[in-house]
Amino acid sequence: MAQPLILLANTAMPIVENGLAQHFKLRKAYETPEMDTSALAAEVQGVTLFQVPIDAAFLDKFPNLKIVANFSVGYDCVDTEACAARNIMVTNTPDVLTEEVADTAIGLMISAVRQFGGAERWVQSGQWASKGPYPLSPGTLRGRTLGVYGLGSIGKAIAKRAEAFGMSICYHGRSRQMGVDYAYCETLVELAECCDTVMVATPGTPENQNAISDDVLKALGANGVLVNIGRGSVVDEPALIRALDGGIILGAGLDVFANEPHVPPALLNCGNVVVLPHIGSASIYTRDAMGQLVVDNLVSWFETGKAVTPVPETAHLQGK
Ligand code: NAP
């Protein structure tokens, strides 16, 4: 049987490229710009991607596409409704990145509360030597309560770590979870009122766009810290900037932004904001595990008709 043709929508890690090359014919979209209009387009049966928009117009160019394998657990860039309507399987890379992302979230939270970003710039710019010690941080982890928005795999791994720091935990999601002892808050405003550190660990969806609003930040209060490890679209960035500027909240730690890689200038070089370039899962160890899962999904789909980690919206589809 002829090997299916897989399109790499953007640069893939060696573990993905080499792993796929053992089972499939490969084409790189970035090396073949005319790909989607050539006769080859009809041969494409699978696509791999990392944060590339896959919408209905993209799918229309590849009439025999059977699977979209996303190199990430968040798949907000893929129109899953359009894929499901065309019987195209969509996969993501859950679980293998959970612990790494939770580690990053905790690092970001401590950095934001204790203002490590400003402190590091103090050393780097020579001010420690010229001006003396860095000012005491107004924030401390002592006595803090963590409010997790999105108590999924990553949210739970963050909460477990935060418990070890002596933090109290509460959470908000679309529904209360059975078998979870943390206090459940019915709304995001209630969550912000119940805690002083909000941790966003949800996907970015149309329903929760700008969910961290003026009202939520006001409820978080003057000792409040917002950490976003989920998706930038969940936070109303202009509202966040107003809250930081006006002392409505104490600080923020942000790994994700609404319009990456562009970060609003008002969030840069602030003593009370720590910014990271979306590196939640970005270690070689974890990215290799994610890459292997992309390969496993494609191989399994074409060999058995089943994906290893289908997203819920296409989990009902069978390949054979
Ligand atoms: P997960 O296990 O599916 O958990 C997602 C949680 O979000 C669920 O507990 C869900 O709880 C909650 N949620 C709240 N509003 C939601 C909505 N509108 N739609 C769907 N779920 C909603 O996923 P995960 O593995 O923990 O990953 C969570 C997210 O983290 C990913 O989707 C991604 O956006 C982000 N992420 C970021 C990085 C990074 O590098 N910064 C890395 C990996 C993942 P309810 O069902 O109770 O609402």
Short mmCIF file of N, CA and C in Angstrom, two decimals, residues 140-310:
data_model
loop_
_atom_site.label_atom_id
_atom_site.label_comp_id
_atom_site.label_asym_id
_atom_site.label_seq_id
_atom_site.Cartn_x
_atom_site.Cartn_y
_atom_site.Cartn_z
N THR A 140 4.02 38.18 49.35
CA THR A 140 4.63 36.97 49.90
C THR A 140 3.69 35.80 49.64
N LEU A 141 4.24 34.61 49.57
CA LEU A 141 3.39 33.41 49.43
C LEU A 141 2.72 33.06 50.75
N ARG A 142 3.30 33.54 51.84
CA ARG A 142 2.78 33.19 53.17
C ARG A 142 1.32 33.62 53.31
N GLY A 143 0.49 32.68 53.65
CA GLY A 143 -0.92 32.99 53.88
C GLY A 143 -1.74 33.18 52.61
N ARG A 144 -1.14 32.90 51.45
CA ARG A 144 -1.89 33.12 50.19
C ARG A 144 -2.88 32.00 49.90
N THR A 145 -3.93 32.35 49.19
CA THR A 145 -4.91 31.37 48.69
C THR A 145 -4.86 31.38 47.18
N LEU A 146 -4.75 30.19 46.61
CA LEU A 146 -4.70 30.06 45.15
C LEU A 146 -6.09 29.74 44.62
N GLY A 147 -6.55 30.53 43.66
CA GLY A 147 -7.83 30.26 42.99
C GLY A 147 -7.55 29.77 41.58
N VAL A 148 -7.77 28.49 41.34
CA VAL A 148 -7.46 27.92 40.02
C VAL A 148 -8.68 28.04 39.12
N TYR A 149 -8.51 28.71 38.01
CA TYR A 149 -9.57 28.76 37.00
C TYR A 149 -9.24 27.71 35.94
N GLY A 150 -9.95 26.57 35.97
CA GLY A 150 -9.67 25.46 35.06
C GLY A 150 -8.92 24.36 35.80
N LEU A 151 -9.66 23.63 36.64
CA LEU A 151 -9.01 22.59 37.44
C LEU A 151 -8.99 21.28 36.65
N GLY A 152 -8.26 21.31 35.52
CA GLY A 152 -8.09 20.12 34.70
C GLY A 152 -6.79 19.44 35.08
N SER A 153 -6.17 18.76 34.12
CA SER A 153 -4.91 18.05 34.41
C SER A 153 -3.85 19.00 34.93
N ILE A 154 -3.66 20.11 34.20
CA ILE A 154 -2.61 21.06 34.60
C ILE A 154 -3.02 21.79 35.87
N GLY A 155 -4.27 22.23 35.94
CA GLY A 155 -4.76 22.93 37.14
C GLY A 155 -4.58 22.09 38.39
N LYS A 156 -4.86 20.80 38.30
CA LYS A 156 -4.71 19.91 39.47
C LYS A 156 -3.23 19.75 39.86
N ALA A 157 -2.37 19.64 38.85
CA ALA A 157 -0.94 19.49 39.14
C ALA A 157 -0.38 20.77 39.78
N ILE A 158 -0.92 21.91 39.38
CA ILE A 158 -0.51 23.18 40.00
C ILE A 158 -1.01 23.23 41.44
N ALA A 159 -2.27 22.85 41.64
CA ALA A 159 -2.87 22.90 42.99
C ALA A 159 -2.10 22.00 43.95
N LYS A 160 -1.71 20.81 43.46
CA LYS A 160 -0.96 19.87 44.31
C LYS A 160 0.36 20.49 44.77
N ARG A 161 1.03 21.16 43.83
CA ARG A 161 2.30 21.83 44.18
C ARG A 161 2.05 22.97 45.16
N ALA A 162 0.98 23.74 44.91
CA ALA A 162 0.70 24.90 45.77
C ALA A 162 0.36 24.45 47.19
N GLU A 163 -0.28 23.30 47.32
CA GLU A 163 -0.57 22.77 48.67
C GLU A 163 0.73 22.56 49.44
N ALA A 164 1.77 22.08 48.73
CA ALA A 164 3.05 21.84 49.39
C ALA A 164 3.70 23.14 49.89
N PHE A 165 3.28 24.27 49.29
CA PHE A 165 3.77 25.57 49.76
C PHE A 165 2.91 26.12 50.89
N GLY A 166 1.91 25.34 51.32
CA GLY A 166 1.05 25.78 52.41
C GLY A 166 -0.09 26.67 51.96
N MET A 167 -0.33 26.73 50.66
CA MET A 167 -1.41 27.60 50.18
C MET A 167 -2.76 26.89 50.30
N SER A 168 -3.81 27.67 50.56
CA SER A 168 -5.18 27.15 50.48
C SER A 168 -5.60 27.20 49.01
N ILE A 169 -6.51 26.31 48.63
CA ILE A 169 -6.90 26.21 47.22
C ILE A 169 -8.42 26.33 47.07
N CYS A 170 -8.85 27.09 46.06
CA CYS A 170 -10.24 27.04 45.63
C CYS A 170 -10.22 27.02 44.10
N TYR A 171 -11.35 26.75 43.47
CA TYR A 171 -11.33 26.65 42.01
C TYR A 171 -12.66 27.05 41.40
N HIS A 172 -12.58 27.38 40.11
CA HIS A 172 -13.79 27.62 39.33
C HIS A 172 -13.63 26.95 37.97
N GLY A 173 -14.71 26.37 37.49
CA GLY A 173 -14.78 25.79 36.16
C GLY A 173 -16.24 25.81 35.78
N ARG A 174 -16.58 25.16 34.66
CA ARG A 174 -17.98 25.20 34.25
C ARG A 174 -18.87 24.41 35.19
N SER A 175 -18.26 23.47 35.94
CA SER A 175 -19.07 22.74 36.92
C SER A 175 -18.20 22.27 38.08
N ARG A 176 -18.88 22.01 39.20
CA ARG A 176 -18.22 21.47 40.39
C ARG A 176 -17.74 20.04 40.09
N GLN A 177 -16.57 19.66 40.58
CA GLN A 177 -16.04 18.32 40.27
C GLN A 177 -16.26 17.38 41.45
N MET A 178 -16.77 16.19 41.12
CA MET A 178 -16.97 15.16 42.14
C MET A 178 -15.59 14.70 42.63
N GLY A 179 -15.49 14.42 43.91
CA GLY A 179 -14.25 13.86 44.46
C GLY A 179 -13.13 14.87 44.64
N VAL A 180 -13.45 16.16 44.48
CA VAL A 180 -12.43 17.21 44.69
C VAL A 180 -12.77 17.96 45.97
N ASP A 181 -11.82 18.04 46.88
CA ASP A 181 -12.09 18.66 48.19
C ASP A 181 -11.92 20.18 48.20
N TYR A 182 -11.26 20.74 47.19
CA TYR A 182 -11.05 22.19 47.18
C TYR A 182 -12.41 22.89 47.10
N ALA A 183 -12.50 24.09 47.68
CA ALA A 183 -13.75 24.85 47.65
C ALA A 183 -14.08 25.24 46.21
N TYR A 184 -15.34 25.03 45.82
CA TYR A 184 -15.79 25.40 44.47
C TYR A 184 -16.45 26.76 44.49
N CYS A 185 -16.09 27.61 43.54
CA CYS A 185 -16.71 28.93 43.43
C CYS A 185 -17.57 28.95 42.17
N GLU A 186 -18.80 29.42 42.30
CA GLU A 186 -19.78 29.36 41.21
C GLU A 186 -19.41 30.27 40.04
N THR A 187 -18.75 31.40 40.34
CA THR A 187 -18.42 32.37 39.28
C THR A 187 -16.94 32.77 39.43
N LEU A 188 -16.46 33.42 38.37
CA LEU A 188 -15.06 33.89 38.42
C LEU A 188 -14.90 35.02 39.42
N VAL A 189 -15.92 35.88 39.53
CA VAL A 189 -15.84 36.97 40.51
C VAL A 189 -15.79 36.37 41.92
N GLU A 190 -16.60 35.34 42.16
CA GLU A 190 -16.58 34.69 43.47
C GLU A 190 -15.20 34.07 43.73
N LEU A 191 -14.62 33.46 42.69
CA LEU A 191 -13.27 32.88 42.85
C LEU A 191 -12.28 33.97 43.25
N ALA A 192 -12.34 35.11 42.54
CA ALA A 192 -11.40 36.19 42.81
C ALA A 192 -11.60 36.76 44.22
N GLU A 193 -12.85 36.76 44.68
CA GLU A 193 -13.12 37.25 46.05
C GLU A 193 -12.58 36.29 47.10
N CYS A 194 -12.58 34.98 46.76
CA CYS A 194 -12.17 33.94 47.72
C CYS A 194 -10.67 33.76 47.81
N CYS A 195 -9.92 34.35 46.88
CA CYS A 195 -8.47 34.10 46.87
C CYS A 195 -7.71 35.41 46.66
N ASP A 196 -6.40 35.33 46.65
CA ASP A 196 -5.60 36.52 46.31
C ASP A 196 -4.63 36.21 45.17
N THR A 197 -4.72 34.98 44.61
CA THR A 197 -3.85 34.62 43.50
C THR A 197 -4.68 33.79 42.53
N VAL A 198 -5.01 34.37 41.38
CA VAL A 198 -5.80 33.62 40.39
C VAL A 198 -4.84 32.99 39.38
N MET A 199 -5.00 31.69 39.18
CA MET A 199 -4.19 30.95 38.21
C MET A 199 -5.09 30.51 37.07
N VAL A 200 -4.88 31.06 35.87
CA VAL A 200 -5.67 30.66 34.70
C VAL A 200 -5.02 29.42 34.08
N ALA A 201 -5.76 28.31 34.04
CA ALA A 201 -5.24 27.07 33.43
C ALA A 201 -6.31 26.43 32.54
N THR A 202 -7.11 27.29 31.90
CA THR A 202 -8.15 26.78 30.99
C THR A 202 -7.66 26.85 29.55
N PRO A 203 -8.38 26.16 28.67
CA PRO A 203 -8.16 26.43 27.23
C PRO A 203 -8.69 27.81 26.90
N GLY A 204 -8.29 28.33 25.74
CA GLY A 204 -8.90 29.56 25.22
C GLY A 204 -10.03 29.16 24.30
N THR A 205 -11.25 29.56 24.65
CA THR A 205 -12.40 29.21 23.81
C THR A 205 -13.21 30.47 23.55
N PRO A 206 -14.11 30.46 22.57
CA PRO A 206 -14.95 31.65 22.36
C PRO A 206 -15.74 32.00 23.62
N GLU A 207 -16.14 30.98 24.40
CA GLU A 207 -16.98 31.25 25.60
C GLU A 207 -16.21 31.98 26.69
N ASN A 208 -14.92 31.71 26.84
CA ASN A 208 -14.23 32.37 27.97
C ASN A 208 -13.27 33.47 27.52
N GLN A 209 -13.48 33.98 26.31
CA GLN A 209 -12.64 35.11 25.84
C GLN A 209 -12.83 36.31 26.78
N ASN A 210 -11.73 36.90 27.22
CA ASN A 210 -11.75 38.08 28.12
C ASN A 210 -12.48 37.80 29.43
N ALA A 211 -12.51 36.53 29.86
CA ALA A 211 -13.22 36.17 31.11
C ALA A 211 -12.61 36.87 32.32
N ILE A 212 -11.28 37.06 32.29
CA ILE A 212 -10.64 37.80 33.40
C ILE A 212 -10.81 39.29 33.07
N SER A 213 -11.88 39.85 33.60
CA SER A 213 -12.37 41.17 33.21
C SER A 213 -12.05 42.20 34.31
N ASP A 214 -12.46 43.44 34.05
CA ASP A 214 -12.35 44.49 35.07
C ASP A 214 -12.95 44.02 36.40
N ASP A 215 -14.15 43.43 36.32
CA ASP A 215 -14.86 43.02 37.54
C ASP A 215 -14.08 41.96 38.31
N VAL A 216 -13.51 40.99 37.58
CA VAL A 216 -12.77 39.91 38.24
C VAL A 216 -11.52 40.48 38.90
N LEU A 217 -10.84 41.39 38.20
CA LEU A 217 -9.60 41.97 38.74
C LEU A 217 -9.89 42.85 39.95
N LYS A 218 -11.02 43.55 39.89
CA LYS A 218 -11.42 44.38 41.03
C LYS A 218 -11.69 43.47 42.25
N ALA A 219 -12.35 42.34 41.99
CA ALA A 219 -12.65 41.40 43.09
C ALA A 219 -11.37 40.77 43.65
N LEU A 220 -10.35 40.64 42.82
CA LEU A 220 -9.08 40.04 43.27
C LEU A 220 -8.41 40.95 44.30
N GLY A 221 -8.44 42.25 44.03
CA GLY A 221 -8.04 43.21 45.06
C GLY A 221 -6.56 43.57 45.09
N ALA A 222 -6.23 44.52 45.95
CA ALA A 222 -4.94 45.20 45.94
C ALA A 222 -3.75 44.29 46.28
N ASN A 223 -4.02 43.16 46.94
CA ASN A 223 -2.94 42.20 47.22
C ASN A 223 -2.94 41.08 46.18
N GLY A 224 -3.78 41.23 45.15
CA GLY A 224 -4.01 40.13 44.21
C GLY A 224 -2.95 40.00 43.13
N VAL A 225 -2.70 38.76 42.75
CA VAL A 225 -1.75 38.45 41.67
C VAL A 225 -2.47 37.54 40.67
N LEU A 226 -2.34 37.89 39.39
CA LEU A 226 -2.92 37.07 38.32
C LEU A 226 -1.79 36.32 37.62
N VAL A 227 -1.95 35.00 37.48
CA VAL A 227 -0.98 34.21 36.72
C VAL A 227 -1.74 33.55 35.58
N ASN A 228 -1.20 33.68 34.36
CA ASN A 228 -1.87 33.05 33.21
C ASN A 228 -0.92 32.07 32.54
N ILE A 229 -1.24 30.78 32.68
CA ILE A 229 -0.48 29.72 32.02
C ILE A 229 -1.35 29.06 30.96
N GLY A 230 -2.63 29.52 30.85
CA GLY A 230 -3.60 28.88 29.95
C GLY A 230 -3.51 29.42 28.54
N ARG A 231 -4.32 30.43 28.26
CA ARG A 231 -4.30 31.08 26.95
C ARG A 231 -4.51 32.58 27.11
N GLY A 232 -3.83 33.37 26.27
CA GLY A 232 -3.90 34.82 26.38
C GLY A 232 -5.30 35.37 26.19
N SER A 233 -6.09 34.72 25.32
CA SER A 233 -7.42 35.24 25.01
C SER A 233 -8.35 35.25 26.22
N VAL A 234 -8.01 34.49 27.26
CA VAL A 234 -8.89 34.40 28.44
C VAL A 234 -8.83 35.69 29.28
N VAL A 235 -7.73 36.44 29.12
CA VAL A 235 -7.55 37.66 29.91
C VAL A 235 -7.82 38.89 29.05
N ASP A 236 -8.64 39.81 29.56
CA ASP A 236 -8.87 41.09 28.91
C ASP A 236 -7.61 41.94 29.19
N GLU A 237 -6.69 41.98 28.22
CA GLU A 237 -5.39 42.62 28.47
C GLU A 237 -5.50 44.11 28.79
N PRO A 238 -6.33 44.88 28.08
CA PRO A 238 -6.47 46.29 28.48
C PRO A 238 -6.96 46.43 29.92
N ALA A 239 -7.88 45.54 30.33
CA ALA A 239 -8.37 45.60 31.73
C ALA A 239 -7.24 45.27 32.69
N LEU A 240 -6.41 44.28 32.32
CA LEU A 240 -5.27 43.91 33.18
C LEU A 240 -4.30 45.08 33.31
N ILE A 241 -4.02 45.74 32.20
CA ILE A 241 -3.08 46.88 32.23
C ILE A 241 -3.64 47.99 33.14
N ARG A 242 -4.95 48.25 33.02
CA ARG A 242 -5.58 49.26 33.90
C ARG A 242 -5.45 48.86 35.36
N ALA A 243 -5.68 47.57 35.64
CA ALA A 243 -5.64 47.10 37.03
C ALA A 243 -4.23 47.19 37.60
N LEU A 244 -3.22 46.89 36.77
CA LEU A 244 -1.83 46.97 37.24
C LEU A 244 -1.41 48.42 37.45
N ASP A 245 -1.77 49.27 36.47
CA ASP A 245 -1.40 50.69 36.56
C ASP A 245 -2.07 51.38 37.74
N GLY A 246 -3.33 51.01 37.99
CA GLY A 246 -4.11 51.70 39.01
C GLY A 246 -4.00 51.10 40.40
N GLY A 247 -3.14 50.09 40.57
CA GLY A 247 -3.00 49.47 41.89
C GLY A 247 -4.24 48.68 42.30
N ILE A 248 -5.07 48.33 41.32
CA ILE A 248 -6.27 47.52 41.61
C ILE A 248 -5.81 46.12 42.02
N ILE A 249 -4.74 45.61 41.38
CA ILE A 249 -4.10 44.35 41.81
C ILE A 249 -2.61 44.61 42.01
N LEU A 250 -1.96 43.64 42.66
CA LEU A 250 -0.54 43.82 43.00
C LEU A 250 0.39 43.50 41.82
N GLY A 251 0.09 42.43 41.09
CA GLY A 251 1.02 42.04 40.04
C GLY A 251 0.49 40.93 39.17
N ALA A 252 1.30 40.55 38.17
CA ALA A 252 0.88 39.49 37.24
C ALA A 252 2.09 38.71 36.76
N GLY A 253 1.85 37.43 36.47
CA GLY A 253 2.84 36.55 35.85
C GLY A 253 2.20 35.95 34.61
N LEU A 254 2.78 36.21 33.44
CA LEU A 254 2.10 35.86 32.19
C LEU A 254 3.01 35.04 31.29
N ASP A 255 2.55 33.84 30.92
CA ASP A 255 3.29 33.02 29.95
C ASP A 255 2.65 33.11 28.58
N VAL A 256 1.40 33.56 28.55
CA VAL A 256 0.64 33.57 27.29
C VAL A 256 -0.04 34.93 27.11
N PHE A 257 -0.25 35.31 25.85
CA PHE A 257 -0.73 36.65 25.52
C PHE A 257 -1.77 36.55 24.40
N ALA A 258 -2.56 37.60 24.28
CA ALA A 258 -3.67 37.57 23.32
C ALA A 258 -3.17 37.52 21.88
N ASN A 259 -2.06 38.20 21.59
CA ASN A 259 -1.61 38.32 20.19
C ASN A 259 -0.13 37.95 20.09
N GLU A 260 0.20 36.71 20.45
CA GLU A 260 1.61 36.27 20.47
C GLU A 260 2.19 36.29 19.06
N PRO A 261 3.46 36.65 18.88
CA PRO A 261 4.44 36.94 19.93
C PRO A 261 4.47 38.42 20.36
N HIS A 262 3.41 39.15 20.05
CA HIS A 262 3.41 40.57 20.39
C HIS A 262 2.85 40.77 21.79
N VAL A 263 3.61 41.45 22.63
CA VAL A 263 3.20 41.70 24.01
C VAL A 263 2.95 43.20 24.15
N PRO A 264 1.81 43.60 24.72
CA PRO A 264 1.56 45.04 24.87
C PRO A 264 2.72 45.72 25.61
N PRO A 265 3.27 46.82 25.06
CA PRO A 265 4.41 47.49 25.70
C PRO A 265 4.14 47.81 27.17
N ALA A 266 2.88 48.07 27.52
CA ALA A 266 2.56 48.43 28.91
C ALA A 266 2.84 47.29 29.88
N LEU A 267 3.00 46.07 29.35
CA LEU A 267 3.29 44.93 30.24
C LEU A 267 4.78 44.64 30.34
N LEU A 268 5.58 45.42 29.60
CA LEU A 268 7.03 45.15 29.58
C LEU A 268 7.77 46.08 30.55
N ASN A 269 8.85 45.55 31.12
CA ASN A 269 9.70 46.32 32.02
C ASN A 269 8.95 46.94 33.20
N CYS A 270 7.91 46.24 33.68
CA CYS A 270 7.19 46.71 34.88
C CYS A 270 7.71 45.92 36.06
N GLY A 271 7.91 46.60 37.18
CA GLY A 271 8.38 45.92 38.38
C GLY A 271 7.41 44.86 38.86
N ASN A 272 6.12 45.04 38.58
CA ASN A 272 5.13 44.11 39.13
C ASN A 272 4.58 43.12 38.10
N VAL A 273 5.27 42.98 36.95
CA VAL A 273 4.81 42.01 35.94
C VAL A 273 6.00 41.14 35.50
N VAL A 274 5.79 39.82 35.51
CA VAL A 274 6.79 38.90 34.98
C VAL A 274 6.23 38.31 33.69
N VAL A 275 7.01 38.40 32.62
CA VAL A 275 6.53 37.88 31.33
C VAL A 275 7.46 36.77 30.85
N LEU A 276 6.86 35.72 30.30
CA LEU A 276 7.60 34.62 29.68
C LEU A 276 7.08 34.43 28.27
N PRO A 277 7.93 33.93 27.35
CA PRO A 277 7.50 33.78 25.95
C PRO A 277 6.83 32.43 25.67
N HIS A 278 5.73 32.14 26.32
CA HIS A 278 4.94 30.91 26.11
C HIS A 278 5.85 29.67 26.17
N ILE A 279 6.47 29.49 27.34
CA ILE A 279 7.43 28.38 27.48
C ILE A 279 6.94 27.32 28.47
N GLY A 280 5.63 27.30 28.72
CA GLY A 280 5.09 26.36 29.71
C GLY A 280 5.63 24.94 29.58
N SER A 281 5.64 24.41 28.37
CA SER A 281 6.06 23.01 28.16
C SER A 281 7.42 22.92 27.49
N ALA A 282 8.12 24.07 27.39
CA ALA A 282 9.24 24.15 26.45
C ALA A 282 10.59 23.67 26.99
N SER A 283 10.64 22.42 27.46
CA SER A 283 11.94 21.78 27.70
C SER A 283 12.13 20.72 26.61
N ILE A 284 13.37 20.37 26.33
CA ILE A 284 13.63 19.36 25.30
C ILE A 284 12.95 18.04 25.70
N TYR A 285 13.04 17.70 26.99
CA TYR A 285 12.46 16.45 27.50
C TYR A 285 10.96 16.37 27.17
N THR A 286 10.25 17.44 27.53
CA THR A 286 8.78 17.40 27.37
C THR A 286 8.37 17.58 25.92
N ARG A 287 9.07 18.46 25.21
CA ARG A 287 8.72 18.64 23.79
C ARG A 287 8.99 17.35 23.00
N ASP A 288 10.02 16.58 23.39
CA ASP A 288 10.26 15.29 22.73
C ASP A 288 9.09 14.34 22.99
N ALA A 289 8.60 14.33 24.24
CA ALA A 289 7.46 13.45 24.57
C ALA A 289 6.22 13.86 23.77
N MET A 290 6.02 15.18 23.61
CA MET A 290 4.89 15.66 22.81
C MET A 290 5.07 15.26 21.35
N GLY A 291 6.30 15.39 20.85
CA GLY A 291 6.58 15.02 19.46
C GLY A 291 6.32 13.55 19.20
N GLN A 292 6.74 12.70 20.15
CA GLN A 292 6.52 11.26 19.99
C GLN A 292 5.03 10.95 19.94
N LEU A 293 4.25 11.70 20.73
CA LEU A 293 2.80 11.48 20.75
C LEU A 293 2.15 11.90 19.42
N VAL A 294 2.69 12.94 18.80
CA VAL A 294 2.21 13.33 17.47
C VAL A 294 2.43 12.18 16.48
N VAL A 295 3.64 11.61 16.53
CA VAL A 295 3.97 10.48 15.64
C VAL A 295 3.05 9.29 15.95
N ASP A 296 2.91 8.97 17.23
CA ASP A 296 2.08 7.81 17.62
C ASP A 296 0.64 7.97 17.16
N ASN A 297 0.12 9.20 17.25
CA ASN A 297 -1.26 9.44 16.81
C ASN A 297 -1.41 9.17 15.31
N LEU A 298 -0.47 9.66 14.52
CA LEU A 298 -0.58 9.48 13.07
C LEU A 298 -0.41 8.00 12.68
N VAL A 299 0.58 7.36 13.29
CA VAL A 299 0.82 5.95 12.96
C VAL A 299 -0.40 5.12 13.36
N SER A 300 -0.91 5.34 14.56
CA SER A 300 -2.05 4.56 15.04
C SER A 300 -3.29 4.80 14.17
N TRP A 301 -3.50 6.05 13.78
CA TRP A 301 -4.68 6.37 12.97
C TRP A 301 -4.67 5.61 11.64
N PHE A 302 -3.50 5.64 10.99
CA PHE A 302 -3.45 4.99 9.67
C PHE A 302 -3.32 3.48 9.77
N GLU A 303 -2.75 2.97 10.88
CA GLU A 303 -2.62 1.50 11.00
C GLU A 303 -3.86 0.84 11.59
N THR A 304 -4.51 1.51 12.55
CA THR A 304 -5.61 0.84 13.26
C THR A 304 -6.95 1.57 13.13
N GLY A 305 -6.93 2.79 12.61
CA GLY A 305 -8.19 3.55 12.53
C GLY A 305 -8.56 4.22 13.84
N LYS A 306 -7.66 4.15 14.82
CA LYS A 306 -7.92 4.81 16.12
C LYS A 306 -6.78 5.76 16.43
N ALA A 307 -7.12 6.92 16.99
CA ALA A 307 -6.09 7.86 17.44
C ALA A 307 -5.78 7.58 18.90
N VAL A 308 -4.55 7.89 19.32
CA VAL A 308 -4.16 7.67 20.72
C VAL A 308 -4.81 8.72 21.62
N THR A 309 -4.74 9.98 21.20
CA THR A 309 -5.29 11.07 22.02
C THR A 309 -6.14 11.99 21.13
N PRO A 310 -7.34 11.52 20.77
CA PRO A 310 -8.24 12.39 20.00
C PRO A 310 -8.79 13.50 20.88
#
